[in-house]
Coordinates of C-alpha atoms and ligand atoms in Angstrom, one line a residue:
M1 CA 0.1 0.0 0.1
P2 CA 1.5 3.3 -0.9
E3 CA 2.3 5.3 2.4
L4 CA 2.0 8.7 3.8
T5 CA 4.7 9.6 5.8
R6 CA 6.3 12.5 7.4
F7 CA 9.5 14.0 8.8
A8 CA 8.9 16.1 12.1
P9 CA 11.8 18.2 13.1
S10 CA 11.9 20.7 15.8
P11 CA 13.4 24.0 14.4
T12 CA 15.6 24.4 17.4
G13 CA 19.0 23.5 16.2
W14 CA 20.8 22.6 13.2
L15 CA 19.8 19.1 11.6
H16 CA 22.6 16.2 12.0
L17 CA 23.2 13.0 10.4
G18 CA 20.7 11.6 12.8
H19 CA 18.0 13.7 11.4
A20 CA 19.2 13.2 8.1
Y21 CA 18.7 9.2 8.6
A22 CA 15.2 9.8 10.1
A23 CA 14.2 12.0 7.1
L24 CA 15.6 9.7 4.4
F25 CA 14.2 6.5 6.2
A26 CA 10.6 8.6 6.2
H27 CA 11.0 9.4 2.6
E28 CA 12.0 6.1 1.4
Q29 CA 8.7 4.3 3.1
A30 CA 6.9 6.7 1.1
A31 CA 8.7 5.8 -2.0
R32 CA 5.3 5.0 -4.0
G33 CA 3.4 7.3 -1.6
R34 CA 3.2 10.7 -0.2
F35 CA 6.0 12.5 2.0
L36 CA 5.4 15.4 4.5
I37 CA 7.5 17.6 6.4
R38 CA 6.0 18.9 9.7
L39 CA 7.9 21.6 11.9
E40 CA 7.0 20.7 15.5
D41 CA 7.6 24.3 16.9
I42 CA 5.2 24.6 19.7
D43 CA 8.0 25.7 22.0
G44 CA 8.2 29.3 21.1
T45 CA 11.0 29.9 23.4
R46 CA 13.4 27.4 21.4
A47 CA 12.2 27.4 17.6
R48 CA 13.9 29.8 15.6
T49 CA 13.2 31.0 11.9
E50 CA 17.0 30.3 10.9
Y51 CA 16.6 26.7 11.7
E52 CA 13.5 26.5 10.1
E53 CA 15.2 27.8 6.7
A54 CA 18.3 25.6 7.4
I55 CA 15.9 22.4 7.7
F56 CA 14.4 23.1 4.0
E57 CA 18.0 23.9 2.7
D58 CA 19.6 20.8 4.0
L59 CA 16.8 18.3 3.0
A60 CA 16.7 19.8 -0.4
W61 CA 20.5 19.4 -0.5
L62 CA 20.1 15.6 0.6
G63 CA 17.7 15.3 -2.6
L64 CA 14.1 15.0 -0.8
N65 CA 11.0 16.5 -2.0
W66 CA 7.8 17.0 0.1
E67 CA 4.7 18.5 -0.3
T68 CA 3.7 22.1 0.3
P69 CA 2.4 24.0 2.4
V70 CA 4.1 22.5 5.3
R71 CA 2.4 22.2 8.3
R72 CA 3.7 24.4 11.1
Q73 CA 2.4 23.5 14.5
S74 CA 2.5 26.9 15.9
D75 CA -0.3 27.7 13.3
H76 CA -2.7 25.3 14.7
F77 CA -3.2 26.0 18.6
D78 CA -7.0 25.7 17.8
D79 CA -7.0 22.2 16.7
Y80 CA -5.2 21.3 19.9
R81 CA -7.5 23.2 22.0
A82 CA -10.4 21.5 20.2
A83 CA -8.9 17.9 21.2
L84 CA -8.3 19.4 24.7
A85 CA -11.9 20.2 25.0
K86 CA -13.0 16.7 23.9
L87 CA -10.6 15.1 26.3
E88 CA -12.3 17.6 28.9
A89 CA -15.6 16.6 27.9
L90 CA -14.7 12.9 28.6
D91 CA -13.5 14.1 32.3
V92 CA -9.8 12.4 31.8
L93 CA -7.9 16.1 32.3
Y94 CA -7.0 17.8 35.5
P95 CA -5.5 21.1 36.1
C96 CA -2.1 20.9 37.8
F97 CA -0.9 23.6 39.5
C98 CA 2.4 22.2 40.8
T99 CA 5.7 23.9 40.2
R100 CA 8.5 21.9 39.2
R101 CA 10.1 22.5 42.8
E102 CA 7.1 21.0 44.2
I103 CA 6.8 18.3 41.8
Q104 CA 10.5 17.6 43.1
D105 CA 10.3 17.9 46.5
E106 CA 7.2 15.5 46.5
I107 CA 9.3 12.8 44.7
A108 CA 12.0 13.3 47.1
R109 CA 9.9 13.0 50.2
A110 CA 7.9 10.1 49.2
G111 CA 10.8 8.2 48.2
N112 CA 10.9 5.2 45.5
A113 CA 9.3 7.3 43.0
P114 CA 8.2 4.8 40.1
Q115 CA 10.2 5.9 37.0
G116 CA 9.0 6.4 33.5
P117 CA 11.4 6.8 30.1
D118 CA 12.2 10.3 31.3
G119 CA 12.4 10.2 34.8
P120 CA 10.2 9.8 37.9
L121 CA 6.7 9.9 37.0
Y122 CA 4.3 12.8 38.3
P123 CA 3.4 11.8 42.0
G124 CA -0.4 12.8 41.5
I125 CA -0.4 15.7 43.8
C126 CA -3.1 17.5 41.7
R127 CA -5.0 14.4 40.6
N128 CA -7.7 14.5 43.5
R129 CA -8.6 18.1 44.1
S130 CA -11.8 19.1 44.9
A131 CA -13.8 20.8 42.2
A132 CA -14.4 23.8 44.5
E133 CA -10.6 24.0 45.0
R134 CA -9.6 23.8 41.4
A135 CA -12.4 26.4 40.6
E136 CA -11.2 28.6 43.4
R137 CA -7.6 28.6 42.4
I138 CA -8.3 29.1 38.6
A139 CA -10.4 32.2 39.4
A140 CA -7.7 33.6 41.7
G141 CA -5.3 33.9 38.7
E142 CA -3.0 30.6 39.2
T143 CA -1.5 29.4 36.1
Y144 CA -2.2 25.6 35.6
A145 CA -1.1 22.8 32.9
L146 CA -3.4 20.2 32.1
R147 CA -2.5 16.6 32.9
L148 CA -4.2 13.3 31.5
D149 CA -5.5 11.0 34.1
V150 CA -4.1 7.9 32.6
A151 CA -6.0 5.5 34.9
K152 CA -9.2 6.9 34.1
G153 CA -8.9 7.1 30.6
T154 CA -7.4 3.7 30.3
K155 CA -10.6 2.6 32.5
L156 CA -13.1 4.5 30.0
V157 CA -11.5 2.7 27.1
C158 CA -12.7 -0.7 28.2
S159 CA -11.0 -2.9 26.0
E160 CA -7.1 -3.6 25.6
L161 CA -5.4 -1.3 23.1
F162 CA -2.8 -2.7 20.7
W163 CA -0.3 -1.2 18.1
T164 CA 2.0 -2.4 15.2
D165 CA 5.5 -1.7 14.7
R166 CA 6.7 -2.7 11.2
G167 CA 9.9 -3.8 12.5
R168 CA 9.1 -4.9 15.8
G169 CA 5.9 -6.6 15.6
R170 CA 2.4 -6.3 17.9
F171 CA 2.5 -4.6 21.3
K172 CA -0.2 -4.6 24.0
A173 CA -0.2 -0.7 24.9
Q174 CA 1.1 0.1 28.2
P175 CA -0.6 3.8 28.2
A176 CA 0.7 4.4 31.8
V177 CA 4.5 4.3 31.0
F178 CA 5.0 8.1 31.3
G179 CA 2.4 8.4 34.1
D180 CA -0.3 11.5 33.9
V181 CA 1.4 13.2 31.3
V182 CA 0.9 17.1 30.7
L183 CA -1.1 17.5 27.6
A184 CA -1.2 21.4 27.9
R185 CA 1.6 23.3 29.4
K186 CA 1.2 26.2 31.5
D187 CA 2.4 28.6 28.9
T188 CA 1.7 26.8 25.8
P189 CA -1.9 25.1 25.0
A190 CA -0.7 21.9 23.7
S191 CA 2.6 19.5 24.5
Y192 CA 4.5 17.0 22.1
H193 CA 2.3 14.1 22.8
L194 CA -1.1 15.8 22.4
A195 CA 0.2 17.8 19.3
V196 CA 1.8 14.9 17.5
V197 CA -1.3 12.8 18.0
V198 CA -3.7 15.5 16.6
D199 CA -1.4 16.4 13.6
D200 CA -0.7 12.7 12.0
A201 CA -4.5 12.0 12.3
L202 CA -5.2 15.5 10.8
Q203 CA -2.6 14.6 8.0
G204 CA -3.8 11.3 7.3
I205 CA -0.2 9.8 8.1
T206 CA -0.4 6.1 7.6
L207 CA 3.2 5.1 8.9
V208 CA 4.5 7.2 11.6
T209 CA 8.4 6.7 11.2
R210 CA 10.7 7.9 14.0
G211 CA 13.4 7.1 16.4
E212 CA 13.3 4.4 18.6
D213 CA 13.9 6.8 21.6
L214 CA 10.1 7.7 21.0
L215 CA 9.0 3.9 21.0
E216 CA 7.7 4.3 24.4
A217 CA 5.8 7.2 23.6
T218 CA 3.5 5.2 21.4
H219 CA 2.2 3.3 24.1
L220 CA 0.6 6.7 25.3
H221 CA -0.3 7.9 21.6
R222 CA -2.3 4.8 21.6
L223 CA -4.7 5.7 24.1
L224 CA -5.1 9.1 23.2
Q225 CA -5.9 8.1 19.5
E226 CA -8.5 6.1 21.4
L227 CA -9.9 8.7 23.4
L228 CA -9.9 11.1 20.4
V229 CA -11.6 8.6 18.3
L230 CA -8.7 8.9 15.7
P231 CA -7.5 6.4 12.9
V232 CA -4.7 4.2 14.2
P233 CA -1.5 4.3 11.8
E234 CA 1.1 2.0 11.8
W235 CA 4.6 2.9 13.1
H236 CA 8.3 2.0 12.2
H237 CA 10.6 3.1 15.0
H238 CA 14.2 3.0 13.6
R239 CA 17.9 3.0 15.0
L240 CA 19.4 6.2 16.3
I241 CA 22.8 7.5 14.6
T242 CA 25.6 7.7 17.2
D243 CA 29.0 8.8 17.1
E244 CA 31.9 6.6 17.5
T245 CA 31.7 6.2 21.2
G246 CA 28.2 4.8 20.7
K247 CA 26.4 8.1 22.2
R248 CA 23.5 9.4 20.0
L249 CA 23.9 12.7 18.3
A250 CA 22.5 15.8 20.1
K251 CA 21.7 19.1 18.5
R252 CA 24.6 20.7 20.2
D253 CA 26.8 18.2 18.5
D254 CA 27.7 21.0 15.9
A255 CA 30.5 18.6 14.1
R256 CA 28.0 16.5 12.7
S257 CA 25.4 19.1 11.7
L258 CA 24.6 18.8 8.0
R259 CA 25.5 22.6 7.7
S260 CA 29.3 21.7 9.0
L261 CA 29.7 18.4 6.7
R262 CA 28.2 20.6 3.6
A263 CA 31.0 23.1 4.4
A264 CA 33.6 20.4 4.7
R265 CA 32.6 19.4 1.0
W266 CA 30.7 16.4 1.8
T267 CA 28.5 15.3 -1.1
P268 CA 25.0 14.1 -0.4
E269 CA 26.0 10.6 -1.7
R270 CA 28.6 10.5 1.1
V271 CA 25.8 11.4 3.9
R272 CA 24.0 8.4 2.5
K273 CA 26.8 6.2 2.5
A274 CA 28.1 7.0 6.3
L275 CA 24.6 6.1 7.4
L276 CA 24.1 2.8 5.9
Ligands
LIG1 N1 9.8 16.6 16.7 C1 10.1 15.2 17.1 C2 11.8 15.3 17.0 O1 12.2 15.8 16.8 C3 9.7 14.2 16.4 C4 8.5 13.4 16.6 C5 7.9 12.4 15.9 O2 8.2 11.9 14.8 O3 6.7 11.9 16.5 O4 12.2 14.3 17.9

């Protein structure tokens, strides 16, 4: 079946060899289908136009072509708000007033906090506040994030959820891996998990390709899709490109940025060979 795939970089740094691998991988999976680029720029404090321009320049240099217009997440907060409203209507969200500090202190106090892929899970401080307290604090102007009550959401779904990775087979979803995740941040009415699920559905992505560092996130995304009644794509989590010490490349790793390699007269063919 011809696939619709996407490469979804955040314009918060120069693309490096790891991004080139991810982009080429997605492009290749769509060989007889369609390929999109999506700019994941909801983090307004870190996203920059110059990085955005560089993304297009680097990808064109690599020989990729994509459909336009390119979806830019920061243009679509209304879509994320609509999804939040749906979840709110299901009563699976709650306002979280906690500061980072309060969360850390509670985790230290309780000891033995359950760990998720990104560190200790949110200890649930705001999960059971009364409706009256929530209303009062909101009315008083306190800022808050919206968290997903994962246990409640999972219960609502009733049946077990499954998802398929093209390279690794079928998984039974474990939506609680990240605990009660933030779906709308205090400063941004969305989060990575919410935006990616909404966008993949709105754009009709049939095969979500991304690095294996995001494999765990798929467990949660599967639950969000079910709660929001969205179509379920397939996934293909691919390997990550590492440096010679085995460490995965990071945005600050400027020496392996595609710009530096271009400046050092690498050709697109050489990049492709280096990624084999
Ligand atoms: N924006 C994410 C990243 O730069 C990719 C998200 C995804 O492909 O789901 O890692």
